[in-house]
mmCIF file of C-alpha atoms and ligand atoms in Angstrom:
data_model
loop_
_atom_site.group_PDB
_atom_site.id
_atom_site.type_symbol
_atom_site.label_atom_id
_atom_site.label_comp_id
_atom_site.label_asym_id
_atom_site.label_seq_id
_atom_site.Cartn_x
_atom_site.Cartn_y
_atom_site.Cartn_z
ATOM 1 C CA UNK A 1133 -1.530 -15.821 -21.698
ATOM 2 C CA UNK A 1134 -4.209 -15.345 -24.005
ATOM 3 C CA UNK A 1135 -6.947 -13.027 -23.458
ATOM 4 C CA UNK A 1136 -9.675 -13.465 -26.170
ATOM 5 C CA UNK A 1137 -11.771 -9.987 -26.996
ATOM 6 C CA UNK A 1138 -15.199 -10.372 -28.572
ATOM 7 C CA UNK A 1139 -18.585 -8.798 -28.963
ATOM 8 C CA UNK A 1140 -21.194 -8.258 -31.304
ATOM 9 C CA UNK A 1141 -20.486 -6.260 -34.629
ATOM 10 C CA UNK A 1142 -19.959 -2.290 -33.947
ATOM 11 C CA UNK A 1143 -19.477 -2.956 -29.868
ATOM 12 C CA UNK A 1144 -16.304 -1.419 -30.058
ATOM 13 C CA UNK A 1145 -14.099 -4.071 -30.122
ATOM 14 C CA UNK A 1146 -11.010 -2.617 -32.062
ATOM 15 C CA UNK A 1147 -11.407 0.818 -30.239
ATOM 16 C CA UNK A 1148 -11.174 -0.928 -27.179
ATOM 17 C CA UNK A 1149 -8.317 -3.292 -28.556
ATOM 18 C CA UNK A 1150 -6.168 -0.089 -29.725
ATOM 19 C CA UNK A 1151 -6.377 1.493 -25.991
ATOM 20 C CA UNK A 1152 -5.047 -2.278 -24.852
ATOM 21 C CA UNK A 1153 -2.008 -0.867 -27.197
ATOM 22 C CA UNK A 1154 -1.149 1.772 -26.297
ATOM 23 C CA UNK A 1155 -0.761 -0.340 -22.544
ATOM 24 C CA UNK A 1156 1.844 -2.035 -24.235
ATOM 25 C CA UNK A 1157 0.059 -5.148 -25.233
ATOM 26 C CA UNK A 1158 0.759 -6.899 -28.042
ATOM 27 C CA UNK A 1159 -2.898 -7.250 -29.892
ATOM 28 C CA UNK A 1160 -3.541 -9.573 -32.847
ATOM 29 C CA UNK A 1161 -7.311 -9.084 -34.683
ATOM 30 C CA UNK A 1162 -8.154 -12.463 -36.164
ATOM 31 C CA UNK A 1163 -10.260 -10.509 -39.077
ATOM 32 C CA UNK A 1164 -7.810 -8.214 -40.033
ATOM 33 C CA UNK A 1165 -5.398 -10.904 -40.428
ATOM 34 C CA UNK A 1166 -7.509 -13.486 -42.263
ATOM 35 C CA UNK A 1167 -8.170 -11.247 -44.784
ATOM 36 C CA UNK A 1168 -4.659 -9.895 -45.245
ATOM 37 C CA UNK A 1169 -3.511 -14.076 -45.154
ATOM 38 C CA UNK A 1170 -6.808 -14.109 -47.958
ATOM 39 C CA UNK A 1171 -4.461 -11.749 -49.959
ATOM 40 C CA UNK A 1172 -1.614 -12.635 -49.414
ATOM 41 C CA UNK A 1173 -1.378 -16.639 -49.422
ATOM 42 C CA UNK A 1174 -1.117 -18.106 -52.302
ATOM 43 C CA UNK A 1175 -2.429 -21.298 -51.486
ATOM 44 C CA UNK A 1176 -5.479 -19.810 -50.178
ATOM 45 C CA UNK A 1177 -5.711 -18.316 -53.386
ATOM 46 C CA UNK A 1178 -5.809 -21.537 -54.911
ATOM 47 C CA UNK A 1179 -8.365 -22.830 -52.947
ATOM 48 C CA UNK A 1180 -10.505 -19.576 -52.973
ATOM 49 C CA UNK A 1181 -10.885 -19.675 -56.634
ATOM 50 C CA UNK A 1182 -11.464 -23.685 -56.771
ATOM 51 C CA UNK A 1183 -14.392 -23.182 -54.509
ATOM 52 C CA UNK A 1184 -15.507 -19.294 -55.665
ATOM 53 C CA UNK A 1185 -14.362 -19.347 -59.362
ATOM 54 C CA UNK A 1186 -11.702 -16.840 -60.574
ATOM 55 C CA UNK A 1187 -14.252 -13.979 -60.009
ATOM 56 C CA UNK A 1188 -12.735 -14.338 -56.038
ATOM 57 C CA UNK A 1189 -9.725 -12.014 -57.281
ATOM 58 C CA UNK A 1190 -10.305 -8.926 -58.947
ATOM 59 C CA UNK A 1191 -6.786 -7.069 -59.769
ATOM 60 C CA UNK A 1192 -4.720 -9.168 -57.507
ATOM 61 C CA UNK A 1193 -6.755 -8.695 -54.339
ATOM 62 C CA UNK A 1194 -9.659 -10.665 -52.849
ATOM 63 C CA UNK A 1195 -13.131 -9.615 -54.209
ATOM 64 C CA UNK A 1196 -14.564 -9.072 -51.335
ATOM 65 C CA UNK A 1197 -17.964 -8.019 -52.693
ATOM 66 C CA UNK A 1198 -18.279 -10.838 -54.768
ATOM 67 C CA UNK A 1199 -17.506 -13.104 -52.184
ATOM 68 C CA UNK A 1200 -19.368 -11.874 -49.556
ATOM 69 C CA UNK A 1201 -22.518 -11.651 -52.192
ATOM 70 C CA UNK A 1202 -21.790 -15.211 -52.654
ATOM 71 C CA UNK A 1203 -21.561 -16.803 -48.873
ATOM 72 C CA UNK A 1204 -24.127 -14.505 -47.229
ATOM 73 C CA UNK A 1205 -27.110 -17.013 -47.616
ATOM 74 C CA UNK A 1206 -24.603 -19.956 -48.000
ATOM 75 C CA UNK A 1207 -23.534 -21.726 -44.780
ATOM 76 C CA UNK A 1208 -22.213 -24.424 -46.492
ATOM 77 C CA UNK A 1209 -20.266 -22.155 -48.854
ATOM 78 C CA UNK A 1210 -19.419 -19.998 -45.611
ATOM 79 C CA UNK A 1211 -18.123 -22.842 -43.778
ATOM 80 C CA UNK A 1212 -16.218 -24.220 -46.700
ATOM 81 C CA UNK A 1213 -14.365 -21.058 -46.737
ATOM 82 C CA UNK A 1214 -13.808 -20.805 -43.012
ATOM 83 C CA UNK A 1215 -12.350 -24.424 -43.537
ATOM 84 C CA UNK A 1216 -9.686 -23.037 -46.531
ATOM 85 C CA UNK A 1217 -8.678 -19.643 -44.006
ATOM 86 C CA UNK A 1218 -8.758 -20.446 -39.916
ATOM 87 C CA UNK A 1219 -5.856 -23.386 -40.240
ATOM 88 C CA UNK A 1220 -3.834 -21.048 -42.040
ATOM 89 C CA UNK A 1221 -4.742 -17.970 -39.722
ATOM 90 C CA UNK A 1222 -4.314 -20.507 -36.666
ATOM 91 C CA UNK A 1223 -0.550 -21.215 -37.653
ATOM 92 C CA UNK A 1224 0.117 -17.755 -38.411
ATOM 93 C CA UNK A 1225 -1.196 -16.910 -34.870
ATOM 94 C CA UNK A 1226 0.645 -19.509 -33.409
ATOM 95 C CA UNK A 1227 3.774 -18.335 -35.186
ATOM 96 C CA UNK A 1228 2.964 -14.326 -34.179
ATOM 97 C CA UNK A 1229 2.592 -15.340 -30.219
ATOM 98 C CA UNK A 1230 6.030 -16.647 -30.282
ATOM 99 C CA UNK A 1231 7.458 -13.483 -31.196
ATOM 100 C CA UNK A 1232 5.602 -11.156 -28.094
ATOM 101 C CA UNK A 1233 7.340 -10.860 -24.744
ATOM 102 C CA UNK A 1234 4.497 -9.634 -22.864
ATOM 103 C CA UNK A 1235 2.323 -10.889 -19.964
ATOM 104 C CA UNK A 1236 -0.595 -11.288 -21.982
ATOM 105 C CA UNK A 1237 -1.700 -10.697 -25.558
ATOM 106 C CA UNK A 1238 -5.478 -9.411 -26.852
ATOM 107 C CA UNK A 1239 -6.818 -11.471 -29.341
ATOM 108 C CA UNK A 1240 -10.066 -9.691 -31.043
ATOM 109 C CA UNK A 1241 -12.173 -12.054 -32.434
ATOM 110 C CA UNK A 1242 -15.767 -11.270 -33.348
ATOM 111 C CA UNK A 1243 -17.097 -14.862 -33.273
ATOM 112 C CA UNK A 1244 -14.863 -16.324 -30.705
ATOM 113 C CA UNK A 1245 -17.848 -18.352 -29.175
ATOM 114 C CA UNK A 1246 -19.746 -18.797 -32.004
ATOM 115 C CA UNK A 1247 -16.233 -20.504 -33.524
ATOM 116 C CA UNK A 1248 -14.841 -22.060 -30.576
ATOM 117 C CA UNK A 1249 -11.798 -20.493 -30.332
ATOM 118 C CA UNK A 1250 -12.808 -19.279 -26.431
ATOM 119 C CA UNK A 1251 -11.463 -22.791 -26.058
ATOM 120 C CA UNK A 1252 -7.577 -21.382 -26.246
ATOM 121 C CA UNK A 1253 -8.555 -18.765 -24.287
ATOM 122 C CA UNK A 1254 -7.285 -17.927 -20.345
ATOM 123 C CA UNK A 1255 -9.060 -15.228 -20.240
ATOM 124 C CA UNK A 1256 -11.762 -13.464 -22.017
ATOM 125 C CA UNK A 1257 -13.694 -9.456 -22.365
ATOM 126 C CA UNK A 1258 -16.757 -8.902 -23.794
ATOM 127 C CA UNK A 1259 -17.383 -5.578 -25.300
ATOM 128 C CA UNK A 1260 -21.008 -4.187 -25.492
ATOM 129 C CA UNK A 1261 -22.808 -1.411 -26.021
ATOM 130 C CA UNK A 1262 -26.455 -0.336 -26.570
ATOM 131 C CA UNK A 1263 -27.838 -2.270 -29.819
ATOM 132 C CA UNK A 1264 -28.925 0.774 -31.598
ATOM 133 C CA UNK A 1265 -25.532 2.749 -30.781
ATOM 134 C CA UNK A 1266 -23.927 0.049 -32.801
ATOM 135 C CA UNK A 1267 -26.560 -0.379 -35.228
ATOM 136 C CA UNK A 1268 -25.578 3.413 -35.885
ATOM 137 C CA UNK A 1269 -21.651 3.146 -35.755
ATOM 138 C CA UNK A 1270 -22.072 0.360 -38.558
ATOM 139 C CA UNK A 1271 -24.042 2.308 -40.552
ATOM 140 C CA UNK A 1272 -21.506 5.463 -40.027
ATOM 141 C CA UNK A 1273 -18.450 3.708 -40.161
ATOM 142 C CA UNK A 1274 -19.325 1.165 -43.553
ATOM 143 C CA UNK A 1275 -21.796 3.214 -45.263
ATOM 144 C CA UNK A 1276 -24.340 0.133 -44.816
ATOM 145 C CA UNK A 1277 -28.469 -0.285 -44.206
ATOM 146 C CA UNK A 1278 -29.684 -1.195 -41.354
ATOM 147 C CA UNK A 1279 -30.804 -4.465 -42.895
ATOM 148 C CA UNK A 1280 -27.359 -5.498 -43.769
ATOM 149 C CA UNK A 1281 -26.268 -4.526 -40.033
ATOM 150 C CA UNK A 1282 -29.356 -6.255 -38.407
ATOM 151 C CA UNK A 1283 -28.974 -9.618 -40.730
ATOM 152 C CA UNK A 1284 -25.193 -9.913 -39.587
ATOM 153 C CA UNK A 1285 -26.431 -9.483 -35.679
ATOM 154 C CA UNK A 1286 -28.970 -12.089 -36.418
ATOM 155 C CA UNK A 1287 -26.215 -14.507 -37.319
ATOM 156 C CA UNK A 1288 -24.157 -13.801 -33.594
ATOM 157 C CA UNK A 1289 -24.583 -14.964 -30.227
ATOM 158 C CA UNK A 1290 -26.691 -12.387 -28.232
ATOM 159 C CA UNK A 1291 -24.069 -10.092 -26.348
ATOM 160 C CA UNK A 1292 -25.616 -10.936 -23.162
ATOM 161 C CA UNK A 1293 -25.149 -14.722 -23.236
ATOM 162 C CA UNK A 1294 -21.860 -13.819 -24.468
ATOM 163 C CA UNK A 1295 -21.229 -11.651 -21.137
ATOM 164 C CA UNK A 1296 -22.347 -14.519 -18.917
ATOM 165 C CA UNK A 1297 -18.956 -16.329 -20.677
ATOM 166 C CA UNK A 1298 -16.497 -13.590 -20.022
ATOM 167 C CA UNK A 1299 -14.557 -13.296 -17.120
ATOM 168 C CA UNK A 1300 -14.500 -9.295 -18.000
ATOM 169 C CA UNK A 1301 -16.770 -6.775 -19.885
ATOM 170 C CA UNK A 1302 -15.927 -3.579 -20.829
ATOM 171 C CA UNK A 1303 -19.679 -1.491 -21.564
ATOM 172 C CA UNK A 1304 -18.688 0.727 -24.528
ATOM 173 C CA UNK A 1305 -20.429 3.729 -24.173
ATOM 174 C CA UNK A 1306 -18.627 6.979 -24.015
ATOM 175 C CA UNK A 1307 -15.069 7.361 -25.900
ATOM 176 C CA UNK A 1308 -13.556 8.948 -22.534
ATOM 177 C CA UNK A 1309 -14.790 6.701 -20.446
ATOM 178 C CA UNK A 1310 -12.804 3.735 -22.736
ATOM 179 C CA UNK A 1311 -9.428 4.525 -21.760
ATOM 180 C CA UNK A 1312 -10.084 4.687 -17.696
ATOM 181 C CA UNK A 1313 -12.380 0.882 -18.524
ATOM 182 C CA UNK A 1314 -9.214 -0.444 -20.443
ATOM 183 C CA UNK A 1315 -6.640 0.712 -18.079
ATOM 184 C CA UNK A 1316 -8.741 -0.951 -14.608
ATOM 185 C CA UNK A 1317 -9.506 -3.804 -16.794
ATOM 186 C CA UNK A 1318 -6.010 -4.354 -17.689
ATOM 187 C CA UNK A 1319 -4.896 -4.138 -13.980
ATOM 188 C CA UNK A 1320 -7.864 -7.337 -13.517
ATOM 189 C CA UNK A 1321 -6.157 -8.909 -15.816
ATOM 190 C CA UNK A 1322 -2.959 -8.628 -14.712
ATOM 191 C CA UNK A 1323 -4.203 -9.261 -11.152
ATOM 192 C CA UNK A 1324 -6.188 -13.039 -12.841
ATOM 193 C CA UNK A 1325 -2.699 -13.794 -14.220
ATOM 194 C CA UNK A 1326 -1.290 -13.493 -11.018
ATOM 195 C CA UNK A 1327 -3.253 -15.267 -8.950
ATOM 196 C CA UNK A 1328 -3.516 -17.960 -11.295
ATOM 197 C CA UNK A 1329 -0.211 -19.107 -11.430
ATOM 198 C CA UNK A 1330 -0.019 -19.787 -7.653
HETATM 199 P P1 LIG B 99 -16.719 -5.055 -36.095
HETATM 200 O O1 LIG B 99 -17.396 -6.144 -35.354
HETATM 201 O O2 LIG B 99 -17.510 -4.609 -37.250
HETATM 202 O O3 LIG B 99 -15.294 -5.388 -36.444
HETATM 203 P P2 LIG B 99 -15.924 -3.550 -33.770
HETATM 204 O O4 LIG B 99 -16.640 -4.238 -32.663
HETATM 205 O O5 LIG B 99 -14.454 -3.824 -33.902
HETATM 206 O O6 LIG B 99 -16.669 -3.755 -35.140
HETATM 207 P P3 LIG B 99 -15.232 -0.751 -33.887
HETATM 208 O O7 LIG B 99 -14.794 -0.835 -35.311
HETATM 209 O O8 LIG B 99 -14.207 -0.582 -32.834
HETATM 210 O O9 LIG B 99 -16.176 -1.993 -33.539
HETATM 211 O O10 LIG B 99 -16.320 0.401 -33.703
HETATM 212 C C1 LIG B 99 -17.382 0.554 -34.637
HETATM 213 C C2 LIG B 99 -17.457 2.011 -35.060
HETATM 214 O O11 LIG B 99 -17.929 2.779 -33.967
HETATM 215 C C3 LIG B 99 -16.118 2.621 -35.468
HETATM 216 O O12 LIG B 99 -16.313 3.526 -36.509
HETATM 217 C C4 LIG B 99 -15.656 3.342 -34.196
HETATM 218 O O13 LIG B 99 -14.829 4.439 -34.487
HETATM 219 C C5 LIG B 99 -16.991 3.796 -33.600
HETATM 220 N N1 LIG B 99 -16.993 3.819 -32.131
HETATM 221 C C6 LIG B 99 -16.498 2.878 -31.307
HETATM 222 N N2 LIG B 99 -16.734 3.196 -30.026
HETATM 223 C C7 LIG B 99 -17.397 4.379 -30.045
HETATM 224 C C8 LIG B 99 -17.945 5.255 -29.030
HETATM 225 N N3 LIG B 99 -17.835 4.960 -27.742
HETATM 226 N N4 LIG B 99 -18.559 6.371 -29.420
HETATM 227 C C9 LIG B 99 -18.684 6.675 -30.721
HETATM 228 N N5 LIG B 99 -18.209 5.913 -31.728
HETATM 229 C C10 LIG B 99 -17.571 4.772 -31.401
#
């Protein structure tokens, strides 16, 4: 089973993913491993540098400034991009679920309605949290402005229509409290899982 984990940039959604964990259950984080794939592939290199120019490596490893200067008023650029990296994260996800022998697996994916991928979803938690805590956690945690964080929020699906599409939501607001939400929401799950295959 696949539970898909989303939410809004700075909701929480690896914290809460890494508690999922530590339960046992094999997570995979869609970002983390499109841009390692971005490093690693070298036919994605290929492409990357068609499209970008060779500016899109810098020292063997994906310039991520340069590229993100370069698709962050560029949809068509953006989704170009998106078009050279999701088939090849999609196989390598396909080939990673094979390997897990557990009753479900956490997929973290911050646009996973905005993309589609819901779609291959059987189950799915929101995470959310108050907009200016994560406004604030952004800031903290990438040393950005609070234009950069607000333009990127801009471009998602408003956390609450994105709650009205989850079968669970887990409301990020206290570290402590994260573990006890994970653990009772992991029971649901386990519970959905259940009852669904009757
Ligand atoms: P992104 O969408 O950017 O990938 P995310 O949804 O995965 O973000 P995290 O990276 O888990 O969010 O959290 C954002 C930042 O806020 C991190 O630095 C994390 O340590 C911190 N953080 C998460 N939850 C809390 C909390 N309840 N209290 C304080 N800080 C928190």
């Amino acid at each position: 089973m696949i539970v898909g984990l989303t939410g809004g940039i700075g909701s929480g959604k690896t914290t809460v993913a890494k508690e999922f964990e530590k339960l046992g259950i094999p997570i995979y984080i869609a970002d983390l491993e499109a841009k390692a794939l971005m490093n690693r592939s070298k036919v994605i290199r290929r492409k990357l540098i068609t499209l970008f120019g060779e500016d899109a490596y810098k020292n063997d490893s994906l310039n991520r400034p340069f590229i993100a200067s370069k698709i962050f008023n560029d949809k068509e650029l953006l989704h170009k991009m998106n078009n050279i990296v999701h088939p090849k994260v999609a196989s390598h996800f396909k080939r990673w679920i094979k390997k897990q022998d557990a009753p479900y697996i956490i997929k973290e994916v911050a646009i996973l309605f905005e993309n589609d991928s819901y779609k291959q979803c059987d189950f799915i938690v929101t995470v959310t949290t108050d907009i200016e805590a994560r406004i604030a956690r952004v800031i903290k945690r990438d040393n950005s402005s609070r234009e950069k964080v607000m333009a990127i929020i801009k471009n998602q699906l408003p956390e609450e229509l994105k709650i009205k599409k989850s079968d669970f939501v887990i409301y990020n607001t206290d570290l402590e409290e994260i573990a006890k939400s994970v653990k009772s929401t992991h029971l649901k799950i386990l519970k959905a899982i259940k009852k669904s295959k009757f």
